[in-house]
CSV table of C-alpha atoms in Angstrom, one decimal:
chain,number,residue,atom,x,y,z
A,1,SER,CA,-4.8,-8.9,-13.6
A,2,TYR,CA,-7.5,-7.7,-11.4
A,3,GLU,CA,-8.6,-4.1,-11.8
A,4,VAL,CA,-10.3,-1.7,-9.5
A,5,THR,CA,-11.9,1.7,-10.2
A,6,GLN,CA,-12.3,4.7,-8.0
A,7,PRO,CA,-14.0,8.1,-8.7
A,8,LEU,CA,-11.4,10.8,-9.4
A,9,SER,CA,-12.9,13.1,-6.8
A,10,VAL,CA,-15.5,13.4,-4.2
A,11,SER,CA,-16.7,16.6,-2.6
A,12,VAL,CA,-18.5,16.8,0.8
A,13,ALA,CA,-19.9,19.6,2.9
A,14,LEU,CA,-18.3,20.2,6.3
A,15,GLY,CA,-20.0,17.9,8.8
A,16,GLN,CA,-21.7,15.7,6.2
A,17,THR,CA,-21.0,12.2,5.0
A,18,ALA,CA,-18.6,11.3,2.2
A,19,ARG,CA,-18.7,7.9,0.5
A,20,ILE,CA,-15.7,6.7,-1.6
A,21,THR,CA,-16.3,3.7,-3.8
A,22,CYS,CA,-13.9,1.0,-5.1
A,23,GLY,CA,-15.4,-1.1,-7.8
A,24,GLY,CA,-14.2,-4.5,-9.1
A,25,ASN,CA,-15.6,-7.7,-10.4
A,26,ASN,CA,-17.1,-9.6,-7.4
A,27,ILE,CA,-14.9,-7.5,-5.1
A,28,GLY,CA,-17.1,-8.5,-2.2
A,29,SER,CA,-15.3,-11.9,-2.3
A,30,LYS,CA,-12.0,-10.2,-1.5
A,31,ASN,CA,-10.8,-8.2,1.5
A,32,VAL,CA,-10.3,-4.5,0.8
A,33,HIS,CA,-8.1,-2.1,2.7
A,34,TRP,CA,-8.1,1.7,2.6
A,35,TYR,CA,-5.3,4.3,2.9
A,36,GLN,CA,-5.4,8.1,3.4
A,37,GLN,CA,-2.6,10.2,1.9
A,38,LYS,CA,-2.2,13.9,2.6
A,39,PRO,CA,0.0,16.0,0.4
A,40,GLY,CA,3.7,15.4,0.9
A,41,GLN,CA,3.1,12.6,3.4
A,42,ALA,CA,3.2,8.8,3.3
A,43,PRO,CA,-0.1,6.9,3.2
A,44,VAL,CA,-1.8,5.9,6.4
A,45,LEU,CA,-3.9,2.8,6.8
A,46,VAL,CA,-7.5,3.8,7.8
A,47,ILE,CA,-9.5,0.6,7.2
A,48,TYR,CA,-8.3,-3.0,6.9
A,49,ARG,CA,-10.1,-6.2,6.1
A,50,ASP,CA,-13.1,-4.3,4.7
A,51,SER,CA,-14.4,-2.7,7.9
A,52,ASN,CA,-11.7,-2.7,10.7
A,53,ARG,CA,-10.2,0.5,12.0
A,54,PRO,CA,-6.5,0.5,13.2
A,55,SER,CA,-6.0,2.1,16.6
A,56,GLY,CA,-5.9,5.9,16.4
A,57,ILE,CA,-8.3,6.1,13.5
A,58,PRO,CA,-11.5,8.0,14.4
A,59,GLU,CA,-14.8,6.1,14.5
A,60,ARG,CA,-16.0,8.5,11.8
A,61,PHE,CA,-14.1,6.3,9.3
A,62,SER,CA,-16.0,3.1,8.4
A,63,GLY,CA,-15.9,0.5,5.6
A,64,SER,CA,-18.1,-2.0,3.8
A,65,ASN,CA,-17.7,-4.4,1.0
A,66,SER,CA,-20.4,-6.3,-1.0
A,67,GLY,CA,-21.0,-7.4,-4.5
A,68,ASN,CA,-19.0,-5.4,-7.0
A,69,THR,CA,-18.4,-2.4,-4.7
A,70,ALA,CA,-16.3,-1.6,-1.6
A,71,THR,CA,-17.1,1.7,0.2
A,72,LEU,CA,-15.1,3.9,2.6
A,73,THR,CA,-17.5,6.2,4.5
A,74,ILE,CA,-16.3,9.3,6.3
A,75,SER,CA,-19.0,10.6,8.7
A,76,ARG,CA,-19.1,14.2,10.0
A,77,ALA,CA,-16.4,15.2,7.5
A,78,GLN,CA,-13.7,17.6,8.8
A,79,VAL,CA,-11.3,19.8,7.0
A,80,GLY,CA,-8.5,17.6,8.2
A,81,ASP,CA,-10.0,14.7,6.2
A,82,GLU,CA,-9.1,16.3,2.9
A,83,ALA,CA,-6.7,13.9,1.3
A,84,ASP,CA,-6.3,11.2,-1.4
A,85,TYR,CA,-7.8,7.9,-0.5
A,86,TYR,CA,-6.7,4.6,-2.1
A,87,CYS,CA,-8.3,1.2,-1.9
A,88,GLN,CA,-6.1,-1.9,-2.0
A,89,LEU,CA,-6.5,-5.6,-2.2
A,90,TRP,CA,-4.4,-8.7,-2.8
A,91,ASP,CA,-5.0,-10.7,-5.9
A,92,SER,CA,-3.3,-14.1,-6.1
A,93,THR,CA,0.4,-13.0,-6.1
A,94,SER,CA,0.1,-9.3,-6.5
A,95,CYS,CA,-1.1,-6.2,-4.7
A,96,VAL,CA,-3.6,-4.0,-6.5
A,97,PHE,CA,-4.2,-0.4,-5.6
A,98,GLY,CA,-7.1,1.7,-6.8
A,99,THR,CA,-6.5,4.8,-8.8
A,100,GLY,CA,-7.2,7.1,-5.8
A,101,THR,CA,-10.0,9.5,-4.9
A,102,LYS,CA,-9.3,13.1,-3.9
A,103,VAL,CA,-11.7,14.2,-1.2
A,104,THR,CA,-12.5,17.9,-0.8
A,105,VAL,CA,-14.4,19.2,2.2
A,106,LEU,CA,-16.4,22.3,1.3
B,1,GLN,CA,8.1,3.4,18.4
B,2,VAL,CA,7.6,1.4,15.2
B,3,GLN,CA,9.5,3.1,12.5
B,4,LEU,CA,10.7,2.5,8.9
B,5,VAL,CA,13.4,4.8,7.4
B,6,GLU,CA,14.3,4.6,3.7
B,7,SER,CA,17.5,5.7,2.2
B,8,GLY,CA,19.5,5.4,-1.0
B,9,GLY,CA,17.5,7.5,-3.4
B,10,GLY,CA,19.0,10.0,-5.8
B,11,LEU,CA,19.5,11.0,-9.4
B,12,VAL,CA,20.6,8.3,-11.8
B,13,ASN,CA,21.1,8.1,-15.5
B,14,PRO,CA,18.8,5.9,-17.6
B,15,GLY,CA,20.2,2.4,-17.6
B,16,GLY,CA,21.9,2.9,-14.3
B,17,SER,CA,21.5,1.2,-11.0
B,18,LEU,CA,20.6,2.2,-7.4
B,19,ARG,CA,20.1,0.3,-4.2
B,20,LEU,CA,17.5,1.4,-1.7
B,21,SER,CA,17.6,0.5,1.9
B,22,CYS,CA,14.9,0.5,4.6
B,23,ALA,CA,15.9,0.4,8.3
B,24,ALA,CA,13.2,-1.0,10.6
B,25,SER,CA,13.0,-0.4,14.4
B,26,GLY,CA,10.5,-0.8,17.2
B,27,PHE,CA,9.2,-4.2,16.2
B,28,ILE,CA,10.4,-7.8,15.6
B,29,PHE,CA,11.5,-7.4,11.9
B,30,ASN,CA,11.7,-11.1,11.1
B,31,ASP,CA,8.0,-11.6,12.2
B,32,TYR,CA,6.8,-9.6,9.3
B,33,TYR,CA,6.6,-9.6,5.5
B,34,MET,CA,7.8,-6.4,3.8
B,35,THR,CA,6.8,-4.5,0.7
B,36,TRP,CA,8.1,-1.8,-1.6
B,37,ILE,CA,5.6,0.6,-3.1
B,38,ARG,CA,6.2,3.6,-5.3
B,39,GLN,CA,4.5,6.8,-6.4
B,40,ALA,CA,5.4,8.7,-9.5
B,41,PRO,CA,5.1,12.5,-9.4
B,42,GLY,CA,1.4,13.4,-9.3
B,43,LYS,CA,0.3,9.8,-9.7
B,44,GLY,CA,-1.2,7.1,-7.6
B,45,LEU,CA,0.4,4.3,-5.5
B,46,GLU,CA,2.0,1.4,-7.4
B,47,TRP,CA,3.0,-1.9,-5.7
B,48,VAL,CA,6.6,-2.9,-6.6
B,49,SER,CA,7.6,-6.0,-4.7
B,50,TYR,CA,7.0,-8.2,-1.7
B,51,ILE,CA,9.1,-10.5,0.4
B,52,ASN,CA,8.0,-12.9,3.1
B,53,SER,CA,9.5,-13.0,6.6
B,54,ARG,CA,12.3,-15.4,5.8
B,55,GLY,CA,13.0,-14.2,2.2
B,56,GLY,CA,11.8,-17.4,0.7
B,57,THR,CA,8.8,-16.0,-1.2
B,58,ILE,CA,9.2,-13.0,-3.4
B,59,TYR,CA,6.8,-11.4,-5.9
B,60,TYR,CA,7.3,-8.5,-8.3
B,61,ALA,CA,5.1,-6.2,-10.3
B,62,ASP,CA,5.4,-6.9,-14.1
B,63,SER,CA,6.7,-3.4,-14.6
B,64,VAL,CA,9.9,-4.2,-12.6
B,65,LYS,CA,10.3,-8.0,-13.0
B,66,GLY,CA,13.8,-8.9,-14.2
B,67,ARG,CA,15.2,-5.5,-13.3
B,68,PHE,CA,14.6,-5.1,-9.6
B,69,THR,CA,15.6,-7.4,-6.8
B,70,ILE,CA,14.1,-7.3,-3.3
B,71,SER,CA,16.0,-8.8,-0.3
B,72,ARG,CA,16.2,-8.5,3.4
B,73,ASP,CA,18.7,-9.0,6.3
B,74,ASN,CA,16.8,-10.0,9.4
B,75,ALA,CA,19.9,-9.7,11.5
B,76,GLN,CA,20.2,-6.1,10.6
B,77,SER,CA,16.4,-5.4,10.5
B,78,SER,CA,16.8,-4.1,7.0
B,79,LEU,CA,15.0,-4.3,3.7
B,80,TYR,CA,16.6,-3.6,0.3
B,81,LEU,CA,15.7,-3.0,-3.3
B,82,GLN,CA,18.3,-3.3,-5.9
B,83,MET,CA,17.2,-1.5,-9.0
B,84,ASP,CA,19.0,-2.1,-12.3
B,85,SER,CA,18.4,-1.0,-15.9
B,86,LEU,CA,16.5,2.0,-14.6
B,87,LYS,CA,14.1,3.9,-16.9
B,88,ALA,CA,12.6,7.3,-16.7
B,89,ASP,CA,9.3,5.6,-15.8
B,90,ASP,CA,10.9,4.4,-12.6
B,91,THR,CA,11.1,8.0,-11.3
B,92,ALA,CA,9.1,8.0,-8.1
B,93,VAL,CA,9.0,8.2,-4.3
B,94,TYR,CA,9.7,4.7,-3.1
B,95,TYR,CA,8.1,3.6,0.2
B,96,CYS,CA,8.9,0.6,2.2
B,97,ALA,CA,6.0,-0.8,4.3
B,98,ARG,CA,5.3,-3.4,6.8
B,99,ASP,CA,3.1,-6.1,5.3
B,100,VAL,CA,0.5,-7.9,7.4
B,101,SER,CA,-0.3,-11.3,5.8
B,102,TYR,CA,-3.4,-13.3,6.8
B,103,ASN,CA,-5.8,-15.9,5.5
B,104,TYR,CA,-9.6,-15.5,5.2
B,105,TYR,CA,-12.5,-17.6,4.3
B,106,VAL,CA,-15.2,-16.5,1.8
B,107,SER,CA,-17.9,-18.6,0.2
B,108,GLY,CA,-16.3,-21.9,0.8
B,109,ASN,CA,-12.8,-20.8,-0.3
B,110,TYR,CA,-9.7,-19.7,1.6
B,111,TYR,CA,-7.7,-16.7,0.3
B,112,ASN,CA,-4.6,-14.9,1.3
B,113,GLY,CA,-4.7,-11.2,2.0
B,114,HIS,CA,-2.2,-8.5,2.7
B,115,TYR,CA,-2.3,-4.9,3.9
B,116,MET,CA,0.4,-2.4,4.9
B,117,ASP,CA,0.1,-1.1,8.4
B,118,VAL,CA,3.3,0.9,8.8
B,119,TRP,CA,4.9,3.0,6.1
B,120,GLY,CA,8.2,4.9,5.9
B,121,LYS,CA,8.4,8.5,4.7
B,122,GLY,CA,9.9,7.4,1.4
B,123,THR,CA,13.0,8.1,-0.6
B,124,THR,CA,13.0,9.8,-4.0
B,125,VAL,CA,14.5,8.2,-7.1
B,126,THR,CA,14.9,10.3,-10.2
B,127,VAL,CA,16.0,8.7,-13.5
B,128,SER,CA,17.1,11.3,-15.9
B,129,SER,CA,20.1,12.2,-18.1
């Protein structure tokens, strides 16, 4: 089965840019989606199909995908962006989630 | 508004059974595929099962294959997960989610993709004696 890897944690200074990676073999050939999950809450879709934002998601959230790495970028990070972030893709007949990255805003 | 509400969770003995339900509202249920996803305490998200809009195509994670059964009732706008032969490892919050299915074209090949655009708040299943 297809495997994806994410860093366990990412720290970012308030107002700076955080980049969360999702690595996988030739992941650029697949569409990657990203979810934000705050403690005690259900996940929320923040990026779909590599780089599209659902309505209501701030423009500060963006995504890219190429080669062996997909990236979620959070610009001008705010305290409210502190959460776990998961990448997700569909592989043949199964859904694959990344291991999740905890983002801390300093 | 678009909403998914799970129910049916609880405490069950190892080897026991439980049936989860997910009530959908605010959208045309039979236009969408649906998915169950779970999250063990302190762990990440794990996909459990998927069912297409008419119930004719179903997939399961290897970890639940042969023990769990997904189904839907479009007339009732409801999704279900029958869980049998439960194990301690099945302890988790179970989320139902609306699944958006689409096709995309990359490097000369067509692929099928899915993402979950609406999630319920989840229902907790605890398997313990």
